[in-house]
Short mmCIF file of C-alpha atoms and ligand atoms in Angstrom, two decimals:
data_model
loop_
_atom_site.label_atom_id
_atom_site.label_comp_id
_atom_site.label_asym_id
_atom_site.label_seq_id
_atom_site.Cartn_x
_atom_site.Cartn_y
_atom_site.Cartn_z
CA MET A 30 21.40 -10.70 -13.53
CA LEU A 31 20.87 -8.84 -10.26
CA ALA A 32 20.60 -11.82 -7.93
CA GLU A 33 19.46 -15.39 -7.67
CA VAL A 34 17.43 -16.49 -4.70
CA PRO A 35 16.40 -20.13 -4.01
CA ARG A 36 12.68 -20.62 -4.28
CA ALA A 37 11.14 -21.90 -1.04
CA GLY A 38 8.23 -24.36 -0.92
CA ALA A 39 5.37 -24.87 1.56
CA GLU A 40 7.71 -26.75 3.98
CA ALA A 41 9.79 -23.62 4.41
CA VAL A 42 6.60 -21.83 5.53
CA ASP A 43 6.08 -24.59 8.17
CA GLU A 44 9.62 -24.18 9.38
CA ALA A 45 9.28 -20.39 9.56
CA VAL A 46 5.95 -20.65 11.42
CA ALA A 47 7.54 -23.04 13.90
CA ALA A 48 10.45 -20.62 14.48
CA ALA A 49 8.03 -17.76 14.96
CA ARG A 50 6.02 -19.78 17.37
CA ALA A 51 9.07 -20.74 19.36
CA ALA A 52 10.16 -17.09 19.60
CA LEU A 53 6.75 -15.80 20.58
CA PRO A 54 6.70 -16.31 24.42
CA ALA A 55 9.99 -14.46 24.98
CA TRP A 56 9.09 -11.64 22.50
CA ARG A 57 5.69 -10.95 24.01
CA ALA A 58 7.02 -11.07 27.50
CA LEU A 59 9.89 -8.66 26.79
CA ASP A 60 9.51 -5.51 28.75
CA PRO A 61 7.76 -2.81 26.63
CA GLY A 62 10.68 -0.43 26.94
CA ALA A 63 13.12 -3.02 25.62
CA ARG A 64 10.89 -3.76 22.72
CA ALA A 65 10.58 -0.14 21.96
CA ARG A 66 14.38 0.33 22.02
CA LEU A 67 14.79 -2.57 19.69
CA LEU A 68 12.41 -1.08 17.08
CA ALA A 69 14.29 2.22 17.33
CA ALA A 70 17.55 0.40 16.85
CA ILE A 71 16.15 -1.27 13.71
CA ALA A 72 15.14 2.23 12.46
CA ALA A 73 18.68 3.45 13.09
CA ASN A 74 20.26 0.59 11.20
CA VAL A 75 17.91 1.16 8.23
CA GLU A 76 18.90 4.83 8.27
CA GLU A 77 22.57 3.87 8.22
CA HIS A 78 21.92 1.62 5.19
CA LEU A 79 19.36 3.83 3.50
CA GLU A 80 21.27 4.37 0.30
CA GLU A 81 22.17 0.70 -0.10
CA LEU A 82 18.46 -0.31 0.46
CA ALA A 83 17.25 2.45 -1.90
CA VAL A 84 19.55 1.34 -4.70
CA LEU A 85 18.65 -2.35 -4.14
CA GLU A 86 14.94 -1.45 -4.28
CA ALA A 87 15.37 0.74 -7.40
CA ARG A 88 17.31 -1.97 -9.26
CA ASN A 89 15.01 -4.78 -8.24
CA ALA A 90 11.65 -3.04 -8.86
CA GLY A 91 12.78 -0.59 -11.56
CA LYS A 92 11.61 2.39 -9.69
CA ALA A 93 13.13 5.92 -9.80
CA ILE A 94 16.00 6.20 -7.29
CA GLY A 95 14.46 9.39 -5.80
CA ASP A 96 11.24 7.50 -5.09
CA ALA A 97 13.15 4.56 -3.65
CA ARG A 98 14.95 6.85 -1.25
CA GLY A 99 11.61 8.27 -0.13
CA GLU A 100 10.26 4.73 0.34
CA ILE A 101 13.14 3.56 2.46
CA GLY A 102 12.88 6.81 4.41
CA MET A 103 9.33 5.79 5.14
CA VAL A 104 10.47 2.43 6.40
CA LEU A 105 12.63 4.00 9.03
CA ASP A 106 9.93 6.50 9.92
CA THR A 107 7.45 3.68 10.35
CA PHE A 108 9.77 1.91 12.75
CA ARG A 109 10.52 5.14 14.66
CA TYR A 110 6.75 5.75 14.99
CA TYR A 111 5.92 2.26 16.18
CA ALA A 112 8.84 2.26 18.55
CA GLY A 113 6.55 4.57 20.58
CA ALA A 114 3.77 1.93 20.64
CA PRO A 115 4.88 -0.84 23.04
CA GLU A 116 4.76 1.56 26.02
CA ARG A 117 1.45 3.17 24.85
CA LEU A 118 -0.72 0.10 24.34
CA LEU A 119 -3.31 1.39 26.76
CA GLY A 120 -6.42 -0.32 28.03
CA ASP A 121 -9.65 0.88 29.72
CA THR A 122 -11.00 0.57 33.21
CA ILE A 123 -14.77 0.10 33.19
CA PRO A 124 -17.11 0.70 36.20
CA VAL A 125 -18.88 -2.62 37.17
CA ALA A 126 -20.57 -4.08 40.25
CA GLY A 127 -18.56 -6.10 42.79
CA GLY A 128 -15.05 -5.43 41.55
CA HIS A 129 -12.85 -3.99 38.82
CA ALA A 130 -13.09 -4.55 35.11
CA PHE A 131 -10.30 -3.60 32.85
CA THR A 132 -8.98 -4.33 29.34
CA VAL A 133 -5.53 -5.22 28.12
CA ARG A 134 -4.37 -5.67 24.57
CA GLU A 135 -2.73 -9.02 23.79
CA PRO A 136 -0.69 -9.94 20.77
CA LEU A 137 -2.40 -12.24 18.24
CA GLY A 138 0.57 -14.66 17.97
CA VAL A 139 2.22 -15.58 14.77
CA VAL A 140 1.28 -13.14 11.97
CA GLY A 141 1.63 -13.92 8.23
CA LEU A 142 2.50 -10.90 6.05
CA ILE A 143 2.08 -11.19 2.25
CA VAL A 144 3.25 -8.17 0.27
CA PRO A 145 3.42 -7.17 -3.43
CA TRP A 146 6.13 -5.95 -5.69
CA ASN A 147 5.16 -2.32 -6.17
CA PHE A 148 6.37 -0.88 -2.91
CA PRO A 149 8.18 -3.95 -1.55
CA LEU A 150 9.86 -2.87 1.72
CA THR A 151 7.60 0.07 2.44
CA ILE A 152 4.46 -2.07 2.54
CA ALA A 153 6.20 -4.76 4.52
CA ALA A 154 7.23 -2.11 7.14
CA TRP A 155 3.63 -0.88 7.47
CA LYS A 156 2.83 -4.36 8.62
CA LEU A 157 6.07 -5.27 10.48
CA GLY A 158 6.10 -2.11 12.64
CA PRO A 159 2.77 -2.44 14.41
CA ALA A 160 2.92 -6.32 14.42
CA LEU A 161 6.24 -6.43 16.24
CA ALA A 162 5.47 -3.49 18.46
CA ALA A 163 2.37 -5.26 19.71
CA GLY A 164 4.40 -8.37 20.65
CA ASN A 165 3.61 -10.73 17.66
CA THR A 166 6.16 -12.66 15.81
CA VAL A 167 5.93 -12.72 12.00
CA VAL A 168 6.52 -14.67 8.84
CA LEU A 169 7.01 -12.31 5.90
CA LYS A 170 6.47 -13.44 2.31
CA PRO A 171 7.69 -10.81 -0.22
CA ALA A 172 6.55 -10.97 -3.85
CA GLU A 173 8.75 -13.38 -5.80
CA LEU A 174 9.75 -10.54 -8.23
CA THR A 175 11.06 -8.31 -5.46
CA PRO A 176 12.44 -10.22 -2.46
CA LEU A 177 15.88 -8.49 -2.12
CA THR A 178 15.20 -5.66 0.33
CA ALA A 179 13.13 -7.91 2.59
CA LEU A 180 16.10 -10.30 2.89
CA ARG A 181 18.51 -7.45 3.52
CA PHE A 182 16.13 -5.89 6.02
CA ALA A 183 15.98 -9.14 7.97
CA GLU A 184 19.81 -9.09 8.27
CA LEU A 185 19.76 -5.44 9.37
CA ALA A 186 17.07 -6.16 12.01
CA ALA A 187 19.08 -9.13 13.37
CA GLU A 188 22.23 -6.92 13.55
CA ALA A 189 20.17 -4.37 15.50
CA GLY A 190 19.41 -7.09 18.05
CA LEU A 191 16.04 -8.53 17.01
CA PRO A 192 15.96 -12.06 18.55
CA GLN A 193 16.11 -15.03 16.24
CA GLY A 194 12.73 -16.30 15.06
CA VAL A 195 10.80 -13.03 15.69
CA LEU A 196 11.02 -12.08 12.02
CA ASN A 197 11.23 -14.83 9.35
CA VAL A 198 11.32 -14.23 5.61
CA VAL A 199 10.18 -16.89 3.22
CA VAL A 200 10.81 -16.28 -0.56
CA GLY A 201 8.46 -18.41 -2.66
CA PRO A 202 5.40 -18.19 -4.81
CA GLY A 203 2.06 -17.02 -3.50
CA ARG A 204 0.17 -19.96 -4.73
CA THR A 205 2.28 -22.43 -2.62
CA CYS A 206 3.97 -20.41 0.21
CA GLY A 207 1.31 -17.72 0.49
CA GLN A 208 -1.46 -20.28 0.41
CA ARG A 209 0.23 -22.41 3.10
CA MET A 210 0.44 -19.32 5.33
CA VAL A 211 -3.29 -18.73 4.87
CA GLU A 212 -4.07 -22.39 5.67
CA HIS A 213 -1.62 -22.82 8.53
CA PRO A 214 -3.41 -23.51 11.80
CA ASP A 215 -0.66 -21.80 13.87
CA VAL A 216 -0.95 -18.45 11.92
CA ALA A 217 -3.30 -16.17 13.76
CA LYS A 218 -3.65 -13.48 11.11
CA ILE A 219 -2.84 -12.64 7.51
CA ALA A 220 -2.05 -9.05 6.57
CA PHE A 221 -2.14 -8.83 2.77
CA THR A 222 -1.52 -6.20 0.11
CA GLY A 223 -2.11 -7.07 -3.52
CA SER A 224 -4.81 -7.69 -6.03
CA THR A 225 -8.54 -7.87 -5.18
CA GLU A 226 -8.70 -11.27 -6.76
CA VAL A 227 -6.02 -12.79 -4.51
CA GLY A 228 -7.43 -10.87 -1.54
CA ARG A 229 -10.82 -12.59 -2.10
CA SER A 230 -9.18 -15.97 -2.02
CA ILE A 231 -7.24 -15.14 1.07
CA ALA A 232 -10.37 -13.99 2.91
CA ALA A 233 -12.11 -17.22 1.86
CA GLY A 234 -9.15 -19.41 2.97
CA ALA A 235 -8.76 -17.60 6.24
CA ALA A 236 -12.29 -18.28 7.12
CA GLN A 237 -11.47 -22.02 7.60
CA THR A 238 -9.45 -21.26 10.74
CA ILE A 239 -11.20 -17.91 11.60
CA LYS A 240 -7.98 -16.02 11.00
CA ARG A 241 -7.95 -12.31 11.33
CA VAL A 242 -7.38 -10.67 7.99
CA THR A 243 -6.33 -7.23 6.90
CA LEU A 244 -6.71 -6.61 3.11
CA GLU A 245 -5.25 -3.70 1.19
CA LEU A 246 -6.38 -4.34 -2.35
CA GLY A 247 -6.95 -2.61 -5.66
CA GLY A 248 -8.11 0.93 -6.39
CA LYS A 249 -9.59 3.06 -9.12
CA SER A 250 -9.26 6.43 -7.50
CA ALA A 251 -10.81 9.58 -8.77
CA ASN A 252 -8.99 12.90 -9.01
CA VAL A 253 -11.94 15.40 -9.06
CA VAL A 254 -11.15 18.84 -10.47
CA PHE A 255 -13.70 21.53 -10.19
CA ALA A 256 -13.63 24.64 -12.50
CA ASP A 257 -12.97 26.97 -9.55
CA ALA A 258 -9.78 25.07 -8.57
CA ASP A 259 -6.27 26.31 -9.09
CA LEU A 260 -6.27 24.54 -12.45
CA GLN A 261 -2.62 25.02 -13.13
CA THR A 262 -1.51 23.41 -9.82
CA ALA A 263 -4.07 20.59 -10.22
CA ALA A 264 -2.96 19.80 -13.76
CA GLN A 265 0.67 19.95 -12.95
CA ALA A 266 0.18 17.62 -10.06
CA ALA A 267 -2.05 15.14 -11.86
CA PRO A 268 0.57 13.19 -13.80
CA LEU A 269 2.65 12.00 -10.80
CA ALA A 270 -0.60 11.19 -8.93
CA VAL A 271 -1.14 8.39 -11.48
CA PHE A 272 2.19 7.86 -13.29
CA GLY A 273 4.30 7.79 -10.15
CA ASN A 274 5.90 4.33 -9.79
CA ALA A 275 4.88 3.85 -13.41
CA GLY A 276 1.23 3.76 -12.38
CA GLN A 277 1.82 0.59 -10.21
CA ASP A 278 0.26 2.14 -7.22
CA CYS A 279 -2.96 1.12 -5.54
CA CYS A 280 -3.67 4.87 -4.87
CA ALA A 281 -3.10 5.94 -8.43
CA ARG A 282 -5.63 8.60 -9.43
CA SER A 283 -6.29 6.91 -12.71
CA ARG A 284 -9.74 8.54 -13.29
CA ILE A 285 -9.29 12.28 -13.69
CA LEU A 286 -12.71 13.87 -13.42
CA VAL A 287 -12.81 17.48 -14.74
CA GLU A 288 -15.74 19.91 -14.73
CA GLN A 289 -16.74 20.36 -18.30
CA SER A 290 -16.35 24.13 -18.35
CA ALA A 291 -12.66 23.83 -17.40
CA LEU A 292 -11.76 20.87 -19.55
CA ASP A 293 -9.91 22.67 -22.33
CA GLU A 294 -7.78 24.78 -20.04
CA PHE A 295 -7.07 21.75 -17.76
CA LEU A 296 -6.02 19.52 -20.64
CA ALA A 297 -3.65 22.11 -22.07
CA GLU A 298 -1.82 22.28 -18.76
CA LEU A 299 -1.97 18.52 -18.32
CA GLU A 300 -0.43 17.95 -21.71
CA SER A 301 2.60 20.08 -21.00
CA ALA A 302 3.00 18.38 -17.63
CA VAL A 303 2.75 14.81 -19.08
CA LYS A 304 5.17 15.63 -21.96
CA SER A 305 7.76 17.06 -19.55
CA LEU A 306 7.63 13.96 -17.31
CA ARG A 307 11.19 12.40 -17.27
CA VAL A 308 10.89 8.69 -17.97
CA GLY A 309 14.12 6.77 -18.09
CA ASP A 310 16.86 4.82 -16.28
CA PRO A 311 15.71 4.33 -12.58
CA LEU A 312 19.25 5.07 -11.35
CA ASP A 313 19.49 8.40 -13.11
CA GLU A 314 18.85 11.15 -10.51
CA ALA A 315 16.59 13.07 -12.94
CA THR A 316 14.23 10.15 -13.58
CA GLN A 317 10.61 10.55 -12.42
CA MET A 318 9.18 7.33 -13.89
CA GLY A 319 10.87 3.99 -14.61
CA PRO A 320 9.81 1.00 -16.61
CA LEU A 321 7.03 -1.49 -15.64
CA ILE A 322 7.88 -4.43 -13.43
CA SER A 323 7.67 -7.26 -16.01
CA ALA A 324 6.82 -8.18 -19.63
CA GLY A 325 3.59 -9.60 -18.39
CA GLN A 326 2.62 -6.33 -16.69
CA ARG A 327 3.40 -4.42 -19.84
CA GLU A 328 1.28 -6.67 -21.95
CA THR A 329 -1.63 -6.27 -19.58
CA VAL A 330 -1.27 -2.49 -19.50
CA ALA A 331 -0.88 -2.24 -23.30
CA SER A 332 -4.17 -4.29 -23.79
CA PHE A 333 -6.17 -1.31 -22.54
CA LEU A 334 -5.14 0.70 -25.60
CA ASP A 335 -6.46 -2.03 -27.89
CA ASP A 336 -10.04 -1.66 -26.57
CA GLU A 337 -12.63 -0.43 -29.05
CA GLY A 338 -13.44 3.26 -28.81
CA VAL A 339 -10.34 4.22 -26.81
CA ASN A 340 -9.35 7.91 -27.47
CA VAL A 341 -5.63 8.58 -26.85
CA ALA A 342 -5.55 12.31 -26.31
CA PHE A 343 -1.68 12.49 -25.88
CA ARG A 344 1.33 10.57 -24.57
CA GLY A 345 4.53 11.36 -22.88
CA SER A 346 7.85 9.84 -23.81
CA ALA A 347 9.53 6.46 -23.02
CA PRO A 348 13.01 5.21 -23.89
CA GLU A 349 13.56 2.71 -26.70
CA GLY A 350 15.46 -0.57 -26.13
CA PRO A 351 15.62 -3.10 -23.26
CA GLY A 352 13.21 -2.53 -20.44
CA TYR A 353 9.45 -2.79 -20.07
CA TRP A 354 8.86 0.78 -21.11
CA PHE A 355 5.38 2.31 -21.47
CA ALA A 356 4.84 6.01 -22.28
CA PRO A 357 2.46 7.82 -19.99
CA THR A 358 -0.82 8.00 -21.73
CA ILE A 359 -3.94 10.15 -21.33
CA LEU A 360 -7.28 8.95 -22.68
CA CYS A 361 -9.83 11.75 -23.33
CA PRO A 362 -12.68 11.99 -23.49
CA ALA A 363 -13.22 8.62 -21.79
CA SER A 364 -16.58 7.09 -20.94
CA PRO A 365 -17.22 5.87 -17.41
CA ASP A 366 -18.08 2.58 -18.96
CA ASP A 367 -14.67 2.06 -20.72
CA ARG A 368 -12.65 -0.76 -19.32
CA ALA A 369 -9.86 1.74 -18.78
CA ALA A 370 -12.19 3.71 -16.51
CA ARG A 371 -13.39 0.68 -14.48
CA GLU A 372 -10.55 -1.71 -14.01
CA GLU A 373 -7.30 -1.21 -12.06
CA ILE A 374 -4.76 -0.86 -14.89
CA PHE A 375 -1.69 -0.70 -12.64
CA GLY A 376 0.26 1.10 -15.35
CA PRO A 377 0.67 4.62 -16.67
CA ILE A 378 -2.69 5.19 -18.29
CA ALA A 379 -5.22 7.72 -16.99
CA ALA A 380 -8.76 8.32 -18.21
CA VAL A 381 -10.06 11.92 -18.27
CA ILE A 382 -13.85 12.06 -17.78
CA PRO A 383 -15.81 15.37 -17.94
CA PHE A 384 -18.66 16.06 -15.47
CA ARG A 385 -21.42 18.75 -15.42
CA ASP A 386 -21.88 19.50 -11.73
CA GLU A 387 -21.09 18.51 -8.17
CA ALA A 388 -23.76 15.75 -8.01
CA GLU A 389 -22.46 14.11 -11.19
CA ALA A 390 -18.87 14.31 -9.91
CA ILE A 391 -19.80 12.43 -6.77
CA ALA A 392 -21.81 9.84 -8.66
CA LEU A 393 -18.90 9.23 -11.07
CA ALA A 394 -16.30 8.98 -8.30
CA ASN A 395 -18.42 6.44 -6.50
CA ASP A 396 -19.22 4.40 -9.61
CA THR A 397 -16.63 1.75 -8.97
CA ILE A 398 -16.27 -1.41 -6.90
CA TYR A 399 -13.17 0.14 -5.32
CA GLY A 400 -12.86 2.83 -2.55
CA LEU A 401 -9.26 3.40 -1.63
CA SER A 402 -8.11 7.00 -2.28
CA GLY A 403 -8.83 10.16 -4.17
CA SER A 404 -8.48 13.92 -4.47
CA ILE A 405 -10.74 16.93 -4.73
CA TRP A 406 -9.46 20.18 -6.22
CA THR A 407 -11.60 23.31 -5.48
CA ARG A 408 -11.24 26.80 -3.85
CA ASP A 409 -14.79 26.44 -2.30
CA GLY A 410 -14.11 25.10 1.16
CA ALA A 411 -17.69 24.04 1.87
CA ARG A 412 -17.89 22.14 -1.37
CA ALA A 413 -14.60 20.37 -0.66
CA LEU A 414 -15.95 19.11 2.66
CA ARG A 415 -19.28 18.13 1.15
CA VAL A 416 -17.69 16.16 -1.60
CA ALA A 417 -15.03 14.62 0.78
CA ARG A 418 -17.87 13.30 2.96
CA ALA A 419 -19.80 11.93 -0.03
CA VAL A 420 -16.95 10.08 -1.87
CA GLU A 421 -16.74 6.45 -0.62
CA THR A 422 -13.07 5.92 -0.03
CA GLY A 423 -10.78 5.36 2.95
CA VAL A 424 -8.31 8.21 2.24
CA LEU A 425 -9.01 11.60 0.53
CA SER A 426 -6.91 14.72 -0.08
CA ILE A 427 -8.19 18.25 -0.76
CA ASN A 428 -6.01 20.34 -3.12
CA SER A 429 -3.31 17.62 -2.79
CA ASN A 430 -2.73 14.08 -4.04
CA SER A 431 -1.07 12.68 -0.93
CA SER A 432 -2.57 9.43 0.38
CA VAL A 433 -0.18 7.96 2.81
CA ARG A 434 1.44 9.18 6.09
CA VAL A 435 3.05 7.08 8.76
CA THR A 436 0.94 8.80 11.42
CA THR A 437 -2.51 8.53 9.84
CA PRO A 438 -4.70 5.45 9.02
CA PHE A 439 -4.68 4.05 5.53
CA GLY A 440 -7.08 1.54 3.98
CA GLY A 441 -9.99 1.02 1.74
CA PHE A 442 -13.80 1.03 1.58
CA LYS A 443 -15.72 -1.46 -0.56
CA GLN A 444 -13.63 -3.92 -2.55
CA SER A 445 -10.39 -2.05 -1.82
CA GLY A 446 -10.20 -4.14 1.34
CA TYR A 447 -10.73 -3.81 5.04
CA GLY A 448 -8.72 -3.01 8.17
CA ARG A 449 -6.44 -0.07 8.53
CA GLU A 450 -2.63 0.27 8.36
CA LEU A 451 -0.42 3.04 9.80
CA GLY A 452 -1.29 5.58 12.38
CA PRO A 453 -2.62 4.60 15.79
CA HIS A 454 -5.34 2.43 14.27
CA ALA A 455 -2.94 -0.24 12.91
CA LEU A 456 -2.33 -1.49 16.40
CA ASP A 457 -5.98 -2.58 16.63
CA ALA A 458 -5.32 -4.95 13.68
CA TYR A 459 -2.44 -6.73 15.52
CA THR A 460 -3.96 -7.02 19.05
CA GLU A 461 -7.00 -8.66 20.70
CA VAL A 462 -8.75 -6.93 23.50
CA LYS A 463 -9.01 -8.96 26.66
CA THR A 464 -11.40 -8.05 29.42
CA ILE A 465 -10.37 -8.89 33.00
CA TYR A 466 -12.70 -8.83 35.91
CA TYR A 467 -11.26 -8.91 39.43
CA ALA A 468 -13.91 -9.47 42.26
CA THR A 469 -13.25 -7.31 45.28
CA GLU A 470 -16.16 -8.21 47.58
CA ALA A 471 -15.14 -9.68 50.86
P1 NDP B 20 -0.97 -10.54 -6.42
O1 NDP B 20 -2.16 -10.14 -5.73
O2 NDP B 20 -1.03 -11.84 -7.18
O3 NDP B 20 0.30 -10.64 -5.48
C1 NDP B 20 0.46 -9.99 -4.19
C2 NDP B 20 1.20 -10.91 -3.22
O4 NDP B 20 0.30 -12.12 -2.97
C3 NDP B 20 2.47 -11.59 -3.76
O5 NDP B 20 3.35 -11.77 -2.67
C4 NDP B 20 1.98 -12.92 -4.27
O6 NDP B 20 3.02 -13.84 -4.37
C5 NDP B 20 0.96 -13.33 -3.25
N1 NDP B 20 0.04 -14.30 -3.69
C6 NDP B 20 -0.38 -14.56 -5.05
N2 NDP B 20 -1.29 -15.56 -5.01
C7 NDP B 20 -1.50 -15.94 -3.75
C8 NDP B 20 -2.36 -16.90 -3.13
N3 NDP B 20 -3.15 -17.68 -3.79
N4 NDP B 20 -2.30 -16.97 -1.80
C9 NDP B 20 -1.51 -16.25 -1.05
N5 NDP B 20 -0.65 -15.31 -1.58
C10 NDP B 20 -0.64 -15.14 -2.88
O7 NDP B 20 -0.62 -9.39 -7.46
P2 NDP B 20 0.31 -9.61 -8.79
O8 NDP B 20 1.66 -9.37 -8.38
O9 NDP B 20 -0.03 -10.83 -9.52
O10 NDP B 20 -0.26 -8.38 -9.61
C11 NDP B 20 -1.48 -8.47 -10.37
C12 NDP B 20 -2.32 -7.33 -10.38
O11 NDP B 20 -2.67 -7.06 -9.01
C13 NDP B 20 -1.63 -6.03 -10.69
O12 NDP B 20 -1.68 -5.85 -12.06
C14 NDP B 20 -2.51 -5.01 -9.99
O13 NDP B 20 -3.62 -4.74 -10.72
C15 NDP B 20 -2.87 -5.77 -8.74
N6 NDP B 20 -1.96 -5.40 -7.58
C16 NDP B 20 -2.42 -4.48 -6.68
C17 NDP B 20 -1.65 -4.07 -5.63
C18 NDP B 20 -2.15 -3.02 -4.72
O14 NDP B 20 -1.35 -2.57 -3.92
N7 NDP B 20 -3.42 -2.77 -4.73
C19 NDP B 20 -0.32 -4.55 -5.46
C20 NDP B 20 0.07 -5.56 -6.36
C21 NDP B 20 -0.75 -5.95 -7.44
P3 NDP B 20 4.01 -14.05 -5.70
O15 NDP B 20 3.89 -12.80 -6.50
O16 NDP B 20 5.37 -14.22 -5.12
O17 NDP B 20 3.51 -15.28 -6.31
#
């Protein structure tokens, strides 16, 4: 066993909210430079403990150690970036009659952060960085399956000088602790990442107290490959764009749309790339993909292969023995109506769907309730821009599969959620704009 953590109940949320509320006046009043230095000190302490945190994350979530290092690296980059924010929370001055009008950004108050198990500390940091920079205090609820890095992070933040009560971690189930955070009258906002189903219930629950809500939900992103693309590069890059983190990624490009005339050439390249993917022990430096998070997740993922009419084109390898292993799997040809092409699988299965022309590629890419991410591969620059504007998602890459950068906004269209994380835009989600008018007429 890796660790045992006592399970908190709703009363622990009440205590955490009370602590966050008590810490709020001093934290929001702290001079912006001091708040900035504290966030930078947290980043420095995370950097000092990067390897420890990465190993803890890899062991708890079963993710490849190289990926875990990258994720903890992003945690410290996120804190470094938002360390620049307290002194740059600028307002406007607006010309009006009889005086001066200007705006300031106020913190929201106590903010509740509910995060999933797929990128545990990274997704927490996307929320913690801007929330704390803007002068809010927080209650963080990690997923029950992966609480260990959040707990260790809270210790590291305290060591770096973060005052008591500013960051509170509650480890307990979503349906009790998470729900209490959503209902709590003293919580001003919920920032949530997880399933669309739970996101829907959070939005409904938050309406009772008119809480602000940011939702980062599911995805069914399209990787659109035109025949004029560098097919070798696109095919070699495609497996990790969906099988990274064992497919448990909201940005997974789990629908690979390929122009019909290039299908055979693309598939031949894709097959060699999928078969050479190294699936194994998360702590082995060579590993690119680990197991799934739980027995339940493996069962859900496997059920997609039992559907009628599913064509398994080829599969990669997976170890035998203990662990929730699932070999990376390519379905081809898949129909856009297949369940595997419509639902978020959250596991290493990708559906390859052929298309005839640009218009059909756009229609297929948009034929989903989701709208989070996606890629376009082509050497035709004008087409790349046309398609990028036409695809209804919050984040798109051209000739690349990257989705997330600390410095650029990230979030979804449609039922992938609302609100933006990261980049300068995240600060809007953790502040209220206040307008102040000062009469100057004698
Ligand atoms: P959930 O959406 O259930 O969990 C995400 C977080 O929300 C966890 O911290 C969970 O707590 C909490 N939570 C659960 N129910 C409630 C509630 N009623 N009120 C408040 N908080 C709640 O995702 P799962 O872990 O169950 O995964 C199920 C599926 O969701 C996956 O197979 C995948 O398809 C999708 N998913 C998508 C993610 C994304 O980034 N788009 C991330 C994770 C999952 P706890 O787990 O501790 O009970």
